[in-house]
Short mmCIF file of C-alpha atoms and ligand atoms in Angstrom, two decimals:
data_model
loop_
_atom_site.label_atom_id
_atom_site.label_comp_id
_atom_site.label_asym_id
_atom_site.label_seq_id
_atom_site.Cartn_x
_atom_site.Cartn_y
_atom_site.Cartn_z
CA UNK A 30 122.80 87.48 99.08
CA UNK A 31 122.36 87.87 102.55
CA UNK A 32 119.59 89.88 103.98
CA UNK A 33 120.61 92.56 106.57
CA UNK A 34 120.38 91.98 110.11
CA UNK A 35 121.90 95.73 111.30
CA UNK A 36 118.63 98.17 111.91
CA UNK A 37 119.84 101.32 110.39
CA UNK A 38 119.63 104.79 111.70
CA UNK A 39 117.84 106.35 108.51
CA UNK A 40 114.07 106.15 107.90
CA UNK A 41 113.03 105.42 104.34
CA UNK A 42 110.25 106.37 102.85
CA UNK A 43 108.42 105.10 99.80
CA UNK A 44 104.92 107.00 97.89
CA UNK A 45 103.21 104.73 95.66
CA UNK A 46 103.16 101.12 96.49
CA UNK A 47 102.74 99.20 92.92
CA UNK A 48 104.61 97.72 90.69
CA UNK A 49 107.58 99.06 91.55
CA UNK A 50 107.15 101.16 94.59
CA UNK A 51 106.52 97.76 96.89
CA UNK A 52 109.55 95.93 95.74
CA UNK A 53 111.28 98.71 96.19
CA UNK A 54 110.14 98.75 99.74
CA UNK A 55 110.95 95.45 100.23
CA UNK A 56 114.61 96.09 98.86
CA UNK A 57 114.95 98.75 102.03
CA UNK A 58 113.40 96.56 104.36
CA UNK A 59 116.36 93.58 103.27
CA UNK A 60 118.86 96.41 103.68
CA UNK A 61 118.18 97.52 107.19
CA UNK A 62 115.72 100.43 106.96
CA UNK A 63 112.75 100.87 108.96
CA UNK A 64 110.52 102.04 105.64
CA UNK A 65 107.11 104.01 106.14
CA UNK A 66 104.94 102.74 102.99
CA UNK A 67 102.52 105.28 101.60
CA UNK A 68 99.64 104.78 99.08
CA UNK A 69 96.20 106.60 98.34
CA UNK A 70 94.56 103.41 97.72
CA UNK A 71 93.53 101.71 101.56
CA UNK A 72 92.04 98.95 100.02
CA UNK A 73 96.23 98.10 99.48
CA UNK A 74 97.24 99.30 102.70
CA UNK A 75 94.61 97.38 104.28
CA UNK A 76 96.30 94.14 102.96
CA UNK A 77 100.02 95.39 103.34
CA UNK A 78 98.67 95.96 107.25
CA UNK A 79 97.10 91.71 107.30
CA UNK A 80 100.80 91.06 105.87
CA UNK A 81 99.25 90.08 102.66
CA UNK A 82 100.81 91.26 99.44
CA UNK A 83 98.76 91.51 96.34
CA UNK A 84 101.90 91.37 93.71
CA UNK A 85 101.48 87.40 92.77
CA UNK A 86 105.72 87.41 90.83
CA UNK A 87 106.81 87.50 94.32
CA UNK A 88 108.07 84.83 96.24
CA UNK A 89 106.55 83.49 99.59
CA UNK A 90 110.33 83.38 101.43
CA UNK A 91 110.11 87.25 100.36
CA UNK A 92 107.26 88.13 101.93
CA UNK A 93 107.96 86.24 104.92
CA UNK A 94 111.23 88.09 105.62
CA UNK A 95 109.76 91.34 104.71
CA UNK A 96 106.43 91.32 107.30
CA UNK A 97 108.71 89.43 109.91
CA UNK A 98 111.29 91.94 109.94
CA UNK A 99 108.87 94.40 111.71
CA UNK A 100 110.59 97.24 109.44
CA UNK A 101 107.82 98.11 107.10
CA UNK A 102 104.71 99.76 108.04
CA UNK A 103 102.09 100.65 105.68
CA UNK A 104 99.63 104.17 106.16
CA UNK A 105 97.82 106.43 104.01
CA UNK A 106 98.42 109.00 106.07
CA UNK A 107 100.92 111.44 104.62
CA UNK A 108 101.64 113.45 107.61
CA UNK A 109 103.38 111.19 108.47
CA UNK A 110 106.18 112.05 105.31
CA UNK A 111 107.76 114.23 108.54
CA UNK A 112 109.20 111.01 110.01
CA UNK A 113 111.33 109.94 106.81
CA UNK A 114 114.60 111.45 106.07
CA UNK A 115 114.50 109.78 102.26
CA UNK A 116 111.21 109.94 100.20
CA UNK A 117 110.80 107.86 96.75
CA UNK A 118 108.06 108.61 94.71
CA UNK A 119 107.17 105.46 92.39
CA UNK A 120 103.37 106.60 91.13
CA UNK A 121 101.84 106.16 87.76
CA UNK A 122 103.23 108.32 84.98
CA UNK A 123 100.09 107.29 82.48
CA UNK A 124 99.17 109.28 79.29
CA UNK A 125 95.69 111.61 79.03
CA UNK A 126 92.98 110.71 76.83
CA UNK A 127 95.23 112.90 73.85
CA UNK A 128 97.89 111.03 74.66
CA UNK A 129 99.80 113.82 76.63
CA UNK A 130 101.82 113.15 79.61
CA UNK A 131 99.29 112.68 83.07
CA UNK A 132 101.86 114.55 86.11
CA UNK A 133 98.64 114.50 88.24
CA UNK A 134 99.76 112.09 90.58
CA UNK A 135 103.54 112.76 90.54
CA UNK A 136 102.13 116.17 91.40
CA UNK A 137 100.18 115.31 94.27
CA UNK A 138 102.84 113.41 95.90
CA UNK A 139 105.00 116.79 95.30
CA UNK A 140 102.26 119.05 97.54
CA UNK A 141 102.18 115.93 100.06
CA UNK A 142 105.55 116.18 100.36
CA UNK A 143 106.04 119.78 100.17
CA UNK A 144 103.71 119.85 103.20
CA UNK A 145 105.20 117.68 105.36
CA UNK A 146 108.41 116.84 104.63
CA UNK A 147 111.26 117.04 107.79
CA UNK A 148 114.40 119.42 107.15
CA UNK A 149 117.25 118.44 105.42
CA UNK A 150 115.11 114.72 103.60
CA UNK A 151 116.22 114.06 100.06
CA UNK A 152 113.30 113.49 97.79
CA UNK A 153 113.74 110.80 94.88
CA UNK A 154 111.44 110.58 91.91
CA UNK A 155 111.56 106.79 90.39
CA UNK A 156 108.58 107.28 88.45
CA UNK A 157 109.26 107.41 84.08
CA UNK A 158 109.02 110.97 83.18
CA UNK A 159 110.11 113.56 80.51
CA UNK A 160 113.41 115.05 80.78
CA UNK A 161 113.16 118.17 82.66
CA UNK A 162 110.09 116.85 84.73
CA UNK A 163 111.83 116.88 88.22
CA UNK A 164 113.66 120.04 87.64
CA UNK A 165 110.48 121.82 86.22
CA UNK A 166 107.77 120.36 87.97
CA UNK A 167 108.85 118.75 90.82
CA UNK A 168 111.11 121.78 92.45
CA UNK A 169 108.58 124.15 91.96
CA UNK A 170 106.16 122.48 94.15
CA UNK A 171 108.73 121.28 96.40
CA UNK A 172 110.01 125.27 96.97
CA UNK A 173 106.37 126.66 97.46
CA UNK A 174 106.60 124.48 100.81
CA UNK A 175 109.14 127.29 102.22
CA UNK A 176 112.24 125.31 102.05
CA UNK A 177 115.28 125.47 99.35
CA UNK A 178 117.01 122.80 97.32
CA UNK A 179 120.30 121.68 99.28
CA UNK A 180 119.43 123.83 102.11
CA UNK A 181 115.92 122.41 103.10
CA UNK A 182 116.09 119.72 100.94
CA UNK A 183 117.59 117.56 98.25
CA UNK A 184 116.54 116.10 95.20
CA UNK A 185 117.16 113.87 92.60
CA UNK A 186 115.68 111.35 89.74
CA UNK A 187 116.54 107.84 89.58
CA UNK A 188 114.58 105.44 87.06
CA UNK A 189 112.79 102.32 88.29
CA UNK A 190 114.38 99.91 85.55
CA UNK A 191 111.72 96.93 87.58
CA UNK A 192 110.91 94.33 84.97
CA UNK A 193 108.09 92.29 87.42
CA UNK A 194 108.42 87.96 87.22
CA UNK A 195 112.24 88.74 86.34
CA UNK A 196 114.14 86.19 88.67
CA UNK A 197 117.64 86.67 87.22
CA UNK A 198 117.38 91.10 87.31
CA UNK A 199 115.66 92.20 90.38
CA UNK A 200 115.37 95.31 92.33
CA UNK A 201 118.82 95.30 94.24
CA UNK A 202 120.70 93.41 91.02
CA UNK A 203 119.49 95.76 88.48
CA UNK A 204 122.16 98.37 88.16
CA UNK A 205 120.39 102.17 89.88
CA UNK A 206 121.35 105.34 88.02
CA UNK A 207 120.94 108.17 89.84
CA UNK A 208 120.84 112.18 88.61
CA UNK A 209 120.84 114.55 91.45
CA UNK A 210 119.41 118.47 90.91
CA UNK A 211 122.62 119.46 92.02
CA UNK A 212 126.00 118.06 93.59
CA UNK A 213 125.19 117.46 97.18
CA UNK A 214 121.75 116.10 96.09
CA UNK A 215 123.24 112.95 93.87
CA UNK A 216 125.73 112.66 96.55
CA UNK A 217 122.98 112.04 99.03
CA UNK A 218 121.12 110.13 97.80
CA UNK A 219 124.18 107.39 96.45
CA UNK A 220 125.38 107.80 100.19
CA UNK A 221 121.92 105.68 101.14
CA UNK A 222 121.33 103.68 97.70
CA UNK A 223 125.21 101.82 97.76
CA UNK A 224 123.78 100.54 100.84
CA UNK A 225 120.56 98.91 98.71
CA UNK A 226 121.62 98.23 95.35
CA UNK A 227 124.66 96.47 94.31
CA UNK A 228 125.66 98.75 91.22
CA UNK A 229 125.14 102.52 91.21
CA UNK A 230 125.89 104.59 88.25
CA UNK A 231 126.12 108.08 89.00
CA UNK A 232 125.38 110.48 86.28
CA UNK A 233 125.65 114.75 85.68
CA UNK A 234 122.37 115.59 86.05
CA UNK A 235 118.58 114.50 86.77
CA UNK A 236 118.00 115.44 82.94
CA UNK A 237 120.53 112.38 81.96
CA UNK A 238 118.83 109.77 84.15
CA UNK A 239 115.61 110.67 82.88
CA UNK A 240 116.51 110.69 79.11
CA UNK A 241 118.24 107.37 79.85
CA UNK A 242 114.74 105.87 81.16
CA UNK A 243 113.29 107.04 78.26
CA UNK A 244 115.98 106.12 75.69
CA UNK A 245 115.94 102.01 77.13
CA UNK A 246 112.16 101.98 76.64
CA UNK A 247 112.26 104.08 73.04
CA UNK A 248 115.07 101.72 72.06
CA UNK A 249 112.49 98.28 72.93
CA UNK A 250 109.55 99.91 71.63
CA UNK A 251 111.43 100.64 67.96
CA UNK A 252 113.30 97.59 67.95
CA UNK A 253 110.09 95.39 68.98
CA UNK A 254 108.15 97.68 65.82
CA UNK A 255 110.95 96.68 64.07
CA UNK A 256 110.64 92.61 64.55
CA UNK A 257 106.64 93.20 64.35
CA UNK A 258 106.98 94.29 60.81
CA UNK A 259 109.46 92.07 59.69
CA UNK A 260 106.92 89.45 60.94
CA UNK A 261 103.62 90.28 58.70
CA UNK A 262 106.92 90.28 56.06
CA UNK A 263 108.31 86.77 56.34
CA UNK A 264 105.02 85.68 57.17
CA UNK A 265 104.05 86.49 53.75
CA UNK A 266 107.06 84.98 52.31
CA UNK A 267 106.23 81.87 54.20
CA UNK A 268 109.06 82.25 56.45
CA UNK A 269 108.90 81.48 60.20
CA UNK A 270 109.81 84.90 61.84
CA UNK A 271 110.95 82.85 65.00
CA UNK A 272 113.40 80.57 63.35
CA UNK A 273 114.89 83.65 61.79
CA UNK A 274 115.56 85.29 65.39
CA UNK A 275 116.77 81.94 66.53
CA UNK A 276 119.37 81.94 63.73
CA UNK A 277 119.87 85.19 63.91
CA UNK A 278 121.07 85.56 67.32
CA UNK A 279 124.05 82.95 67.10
CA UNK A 280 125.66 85.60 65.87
CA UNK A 281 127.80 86.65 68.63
CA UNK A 282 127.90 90.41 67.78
CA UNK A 283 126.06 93.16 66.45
CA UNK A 284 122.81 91.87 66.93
CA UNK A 285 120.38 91.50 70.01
CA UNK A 286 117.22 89.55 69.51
CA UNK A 287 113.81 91.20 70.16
CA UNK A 288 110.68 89.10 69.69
CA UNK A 289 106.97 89.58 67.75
CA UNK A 290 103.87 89.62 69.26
CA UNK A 291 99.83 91.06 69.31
CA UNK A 292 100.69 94.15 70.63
CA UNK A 293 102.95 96.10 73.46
CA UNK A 294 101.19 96.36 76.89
CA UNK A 295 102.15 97.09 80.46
CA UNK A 296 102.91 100.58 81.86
CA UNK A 297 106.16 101.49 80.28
CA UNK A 298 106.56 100.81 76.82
CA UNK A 299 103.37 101.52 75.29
CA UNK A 300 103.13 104.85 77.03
CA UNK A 301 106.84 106.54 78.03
CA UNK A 302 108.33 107.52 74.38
CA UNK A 303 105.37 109.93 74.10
CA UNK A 304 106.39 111.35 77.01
CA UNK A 305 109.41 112.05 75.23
CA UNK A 306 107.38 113.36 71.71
CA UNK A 307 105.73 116.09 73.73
CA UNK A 308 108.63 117.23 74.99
CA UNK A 309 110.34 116.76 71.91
CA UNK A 310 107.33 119.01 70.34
CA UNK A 311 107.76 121.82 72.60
CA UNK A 312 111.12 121.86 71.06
CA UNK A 313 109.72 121.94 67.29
CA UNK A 314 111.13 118.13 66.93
CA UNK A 315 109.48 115.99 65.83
CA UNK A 316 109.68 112.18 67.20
CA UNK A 317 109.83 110.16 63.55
CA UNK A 318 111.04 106.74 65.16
CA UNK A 319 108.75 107.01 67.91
CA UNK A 320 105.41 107.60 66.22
CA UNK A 321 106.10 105.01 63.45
CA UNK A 322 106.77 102.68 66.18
CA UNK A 323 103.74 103.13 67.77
CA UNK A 324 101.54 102.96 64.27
CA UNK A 325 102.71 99.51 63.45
CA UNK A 326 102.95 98.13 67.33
CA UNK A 327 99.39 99.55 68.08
CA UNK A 328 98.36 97.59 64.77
CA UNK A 329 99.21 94.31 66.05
CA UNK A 330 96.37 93.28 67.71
CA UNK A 331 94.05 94.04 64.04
CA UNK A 332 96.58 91.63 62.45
CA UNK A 333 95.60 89.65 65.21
CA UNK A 334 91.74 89.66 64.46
CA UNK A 335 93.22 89.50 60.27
CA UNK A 336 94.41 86.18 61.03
CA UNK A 337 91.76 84.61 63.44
CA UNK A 338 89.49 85.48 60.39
CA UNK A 339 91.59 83.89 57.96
CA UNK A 340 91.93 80.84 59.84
CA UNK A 341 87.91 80.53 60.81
CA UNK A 342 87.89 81.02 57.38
CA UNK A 343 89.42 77.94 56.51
CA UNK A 344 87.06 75.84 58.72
CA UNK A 345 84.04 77.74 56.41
CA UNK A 346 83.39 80.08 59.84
CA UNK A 347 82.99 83.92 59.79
CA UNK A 348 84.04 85.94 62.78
CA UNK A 349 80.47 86.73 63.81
CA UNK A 350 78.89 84.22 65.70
CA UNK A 351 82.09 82.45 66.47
CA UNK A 352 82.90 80.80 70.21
CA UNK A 353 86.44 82.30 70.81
CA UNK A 354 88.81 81.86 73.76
CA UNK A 355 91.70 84.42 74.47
CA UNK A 356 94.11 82.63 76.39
CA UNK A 357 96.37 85.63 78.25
CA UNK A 358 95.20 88.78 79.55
CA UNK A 359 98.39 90.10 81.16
CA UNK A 360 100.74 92.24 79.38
CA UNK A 361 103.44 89.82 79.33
CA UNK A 362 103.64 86.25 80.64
CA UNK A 363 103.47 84.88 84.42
CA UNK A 364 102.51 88.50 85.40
CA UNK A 365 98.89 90.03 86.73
CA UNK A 366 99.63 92.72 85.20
CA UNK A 367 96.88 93.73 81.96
CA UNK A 368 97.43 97.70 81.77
CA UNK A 369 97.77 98.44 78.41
CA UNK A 370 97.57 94.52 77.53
CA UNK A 371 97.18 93.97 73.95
CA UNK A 372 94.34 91.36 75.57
CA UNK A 373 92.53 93.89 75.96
CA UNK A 374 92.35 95.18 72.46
CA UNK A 375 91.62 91.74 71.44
CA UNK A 376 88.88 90.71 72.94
CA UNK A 377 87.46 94.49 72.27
CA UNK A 378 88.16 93.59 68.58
CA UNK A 379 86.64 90.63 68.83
CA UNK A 380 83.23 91.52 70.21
CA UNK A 381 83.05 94.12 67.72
CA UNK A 382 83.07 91.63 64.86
CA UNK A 383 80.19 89.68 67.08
CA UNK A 384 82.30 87.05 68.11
CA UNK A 385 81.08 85.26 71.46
CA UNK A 386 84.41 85.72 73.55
CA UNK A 387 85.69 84.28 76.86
CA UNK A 388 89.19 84.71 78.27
CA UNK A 389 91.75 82.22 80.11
CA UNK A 390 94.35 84.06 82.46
CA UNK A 391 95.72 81.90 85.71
CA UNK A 392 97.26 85.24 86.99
CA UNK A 393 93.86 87.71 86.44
CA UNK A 394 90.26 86.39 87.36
CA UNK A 395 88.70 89.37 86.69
CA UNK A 396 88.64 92.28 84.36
CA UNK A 397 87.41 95.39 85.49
CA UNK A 398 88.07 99.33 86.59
CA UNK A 399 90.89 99.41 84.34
CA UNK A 400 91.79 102.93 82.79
CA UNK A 401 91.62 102.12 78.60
CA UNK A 402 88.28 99.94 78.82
CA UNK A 403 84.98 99.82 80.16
CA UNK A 404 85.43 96.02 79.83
CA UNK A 405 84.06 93.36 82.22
CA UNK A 406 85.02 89.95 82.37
CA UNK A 407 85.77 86.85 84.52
CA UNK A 408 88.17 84.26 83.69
CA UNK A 409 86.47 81.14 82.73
CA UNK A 410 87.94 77.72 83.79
CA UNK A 411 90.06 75.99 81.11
CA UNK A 412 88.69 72.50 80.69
CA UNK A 413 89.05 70.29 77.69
CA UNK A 414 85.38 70.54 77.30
CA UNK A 415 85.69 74.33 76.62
CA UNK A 416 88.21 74.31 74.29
CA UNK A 417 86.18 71.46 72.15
CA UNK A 418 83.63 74.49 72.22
CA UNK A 419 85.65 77.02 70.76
CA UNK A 420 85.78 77.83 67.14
CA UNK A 421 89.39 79.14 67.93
CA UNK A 422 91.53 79.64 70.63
CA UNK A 423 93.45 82.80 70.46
CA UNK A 424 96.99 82.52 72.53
CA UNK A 425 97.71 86.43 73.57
CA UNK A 426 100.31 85.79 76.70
CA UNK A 427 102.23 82.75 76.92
CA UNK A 428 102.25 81.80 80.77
CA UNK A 429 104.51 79.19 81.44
CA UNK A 430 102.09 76.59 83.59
CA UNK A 431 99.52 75.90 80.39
CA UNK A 432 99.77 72.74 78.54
CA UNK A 433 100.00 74.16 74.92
CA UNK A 434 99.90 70.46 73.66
CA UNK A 435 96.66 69.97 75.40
CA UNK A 436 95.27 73.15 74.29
CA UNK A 437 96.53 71.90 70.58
CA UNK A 438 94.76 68.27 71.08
CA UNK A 439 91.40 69.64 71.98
CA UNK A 440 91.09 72.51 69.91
CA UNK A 441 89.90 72.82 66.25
CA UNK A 442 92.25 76.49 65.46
CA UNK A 443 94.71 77.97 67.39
CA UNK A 444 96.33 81.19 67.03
CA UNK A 445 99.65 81.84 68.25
CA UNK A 446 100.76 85.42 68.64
CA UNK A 447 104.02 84.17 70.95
CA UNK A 448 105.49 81.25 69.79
CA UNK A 449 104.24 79.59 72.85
CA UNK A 450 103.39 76.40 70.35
CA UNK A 451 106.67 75.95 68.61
CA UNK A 452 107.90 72.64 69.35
CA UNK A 453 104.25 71.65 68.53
CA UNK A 454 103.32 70.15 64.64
CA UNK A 455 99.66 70.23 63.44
CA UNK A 456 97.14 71.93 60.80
CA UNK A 457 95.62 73.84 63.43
CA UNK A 458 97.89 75.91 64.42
CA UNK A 459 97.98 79.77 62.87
CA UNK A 460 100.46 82.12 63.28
CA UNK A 461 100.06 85.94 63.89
N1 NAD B 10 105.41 98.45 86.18
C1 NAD B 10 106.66 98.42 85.75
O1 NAD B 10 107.14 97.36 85.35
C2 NAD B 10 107.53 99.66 85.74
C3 NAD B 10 108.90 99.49 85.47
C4 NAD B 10 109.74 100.61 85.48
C5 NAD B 10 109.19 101.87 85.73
N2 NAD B 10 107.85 102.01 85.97
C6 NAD B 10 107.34 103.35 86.26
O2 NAD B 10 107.14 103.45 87.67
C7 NAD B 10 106.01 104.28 87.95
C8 NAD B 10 105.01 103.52 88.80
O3 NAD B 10 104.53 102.40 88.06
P1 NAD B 10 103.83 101.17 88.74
O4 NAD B 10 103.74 100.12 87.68
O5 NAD B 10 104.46 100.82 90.03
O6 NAD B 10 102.37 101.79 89.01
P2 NAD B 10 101.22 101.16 89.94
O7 NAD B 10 99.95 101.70 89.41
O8 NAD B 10 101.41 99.67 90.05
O9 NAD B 10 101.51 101.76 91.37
C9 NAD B 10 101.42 103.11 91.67
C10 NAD B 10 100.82 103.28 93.05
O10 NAD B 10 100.82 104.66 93.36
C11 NAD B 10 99.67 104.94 94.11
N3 NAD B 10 99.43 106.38 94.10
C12 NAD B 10 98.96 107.16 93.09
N4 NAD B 10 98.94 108.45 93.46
C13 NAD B 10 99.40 108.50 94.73
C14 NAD B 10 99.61 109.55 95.66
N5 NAD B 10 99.35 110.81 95.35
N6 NAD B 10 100.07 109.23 96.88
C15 NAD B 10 100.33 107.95 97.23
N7 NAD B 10 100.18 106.91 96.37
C16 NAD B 10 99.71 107.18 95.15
C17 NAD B 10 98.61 104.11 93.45
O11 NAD B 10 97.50 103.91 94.30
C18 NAD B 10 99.38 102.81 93.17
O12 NAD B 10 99.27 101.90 94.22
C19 NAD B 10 105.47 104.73 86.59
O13 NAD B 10 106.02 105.96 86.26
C20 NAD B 10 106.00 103.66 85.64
O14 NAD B 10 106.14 104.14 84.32
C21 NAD B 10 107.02 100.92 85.99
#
């Protein structure tokens, strides 16, 4: 695809600059738009300013093309929200410490925006939410600023479907749906986004493209609960969950694989069906598929420690006192990303049951600040000598650039919670 070389008329406008907010930026940039980055945090707006991006998935050509275009300009300063005529807002949707939905910063942006925004701007929220959040919460705010929906503003809700290290489905290839507040407001808003994304799918309301966010990520989380149980299953049976996937999906209908593992992490799929349970509550529903879900996914990582102490069993080791390496901190492989990581949990586990634990992650050096741990950690270097050290090796996240047979070779047990070992034989390898 070639990038854009016509400057556009339009100013763009993106709050939040994570995950998904910066790609995003970078999408409008490659289409033409001059885009005005905000974020609270200046530490990231500092390096957006040196042209440095801190998002390691993407590619140097990328961020070449996006600093050299001269398009993007980073700022903390929210005033300047009157120079855009389209806003996204792409900030964290996280849950409370009871596990209720956290609007606090999709709030904030709202005031920021409601303060400054210029007449006639259409306001887009990206970020996962409950159905009803953008008509409920969102206009509200919006309206206490003094202007009116489709008079002084439009508005709509359009899920961020951004699955970061994805090469084949990226921003512009990933097909936007977009749910306006009203008419004029969806119409707006696909009159900009046909000219960023290659697929729009317009739907009736902002309600439908948020219950279609959540629906995708209730429909992985189930489905990976699903594979997770038939897992400790087969495992008992003696049966190789993997192979059975593998077989599985030849069949060329009615069936779409989903794969095991220690645990769900990231942002989205741990986290956004209970957005939907508490709204489901406040209806008197109750979210069956949901919860169970989440019992046996949030289990994973004990089965995890279950097996580790099975298998230091079988070298006559207990937990306590053992050397043990976790190999993986982020949520999913050849990512930085460890919210929510199942890691985490791990290594939590682990020092709970006295084990001396280090951690191996090529993508995170350092653990720290993070919202469900006070945990503190550097990466340690992987060397043959450490892994000789180890009373097991525990592999959490399978990045592709680690030589699993190496790890195998100087190891005395490894656990594999991904498969990451399978074309590997030998008696020290444990599944979980
Ligand atoms: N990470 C993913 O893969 C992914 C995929 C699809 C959807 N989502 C959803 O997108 C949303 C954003 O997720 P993310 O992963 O990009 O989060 P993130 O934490 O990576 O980025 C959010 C950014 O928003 C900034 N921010 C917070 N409050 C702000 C405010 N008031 N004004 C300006 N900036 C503010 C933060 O400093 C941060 O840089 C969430 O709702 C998430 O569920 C995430």
């Amino acid at each position: 695809m070639k990038d854009s070389k016509e400057i556009r008329k339009e100013i763009l406008g993106i709050i939040g600059l994570g995950y998904v907010g910066l790609p995003l930026a970078m999408e409008f940039v490659r289409s033409g738009y001059k885009t005005i980055g905000f974020d609270i945090d200046v530490k990231k707006i500092d390096r957006l300013s040196n042209g440095e991006i801190y998002l390691k998935h993407i590619g140097e050509d990328r961020v070449k093309n996006f600093f050299n275009s001269g398009l993007f300009t980073p700022t903390a300063d929210v005033s300047r929200l009157n120079e855009v005529d389209l806003i996204s807002i792409c900030v964290p949707t996280p849950l409370d410490k009871y596990r209720q939905p956290d609007l606090s910063f999709v709030e904030d942006s709202a005031r920021a925006v409601a303060e400054n925004i210029k007449q006639g701007a259409i306001v887009i929220l990206e970020s996962t939410v409950y159905p009803g959040t953008t008509r409920e919460i969102l206009l509200p705010i919006l309206e206490k600023g003094g202007n009116k929906l489709d008079k002084g503003f439009y508005l709509a809700f359009s899920p961020e479907r951004e699955d970061p290290g994805n090469e084949k489905y990226t921003t512009k290839n990933i097909p936007k749906v977009i749910g306006g507040l009203s008419e004029q407001s969806r119409r707006k808003v696909v009159e900009i986004y046909k000219s960023v994304f290659d697929e729009i799918v317009e739907v009736s309301s902002a309600e439908v493209a948020e219950a279609t966010k959540i629906m995708e990520n209730t429909y992985r989380s189930v489905n990976i609960a699903l594979v997770n149980e038939l897992k400790v299953i087969f495992d008992k049976m003696g049966i190789n969950v993997w192979e059975v996937i593998e077989a599985a999906k030849t069949k060329p209908f009615g069936f779409t694989p989903f794969y095991p593992g220690p645990g769900l992490g990231g942002h989205c799929i741990p986290i956004d069906p209970f957005y939907l349970s508490w709204k489901a509550r406040k209806f008197g529903i109750n979210t069956r598929f949901i919860e169970l879900a989440g019992e046996i996914n949030t289990m994973m990582p004990e089965y995890v420690i279950m097996k580790t102490i099975a298998a230091l069993n079988k070298n006559k080791k207990s937990l306590k006192g053992s050397k043990i390496l976790v190999l993986g901190v982020a949520y999913k492989k050849d990512i930085d990303d460890s919210r929510e990581s199942p890691g985490i949990k791990i290594i939590e586990l682990l020092q709970d049951g006295g084990a001396e634990v280090s951690y191996f992650d090529p993508y995170i050096s350092e653990i720290y600040d993070m919202r469900q741990t006070d945990l503190v950690m550097s990466s340690v270097k992987l060397k043959d000598e450490l892994l000789k050290e180890q009373d097991a090796v525990i592999i959490v996240t399978a990045h592709s650039n680690i030589d699993y047979k190496n790890i195998v070779d100087n190891s005395s047990v490894v656990i594999d919670t991904r498969n990451a070992l399978s074309g590997i034989k030998s008696h020290k390898i444990f599944r979980a």
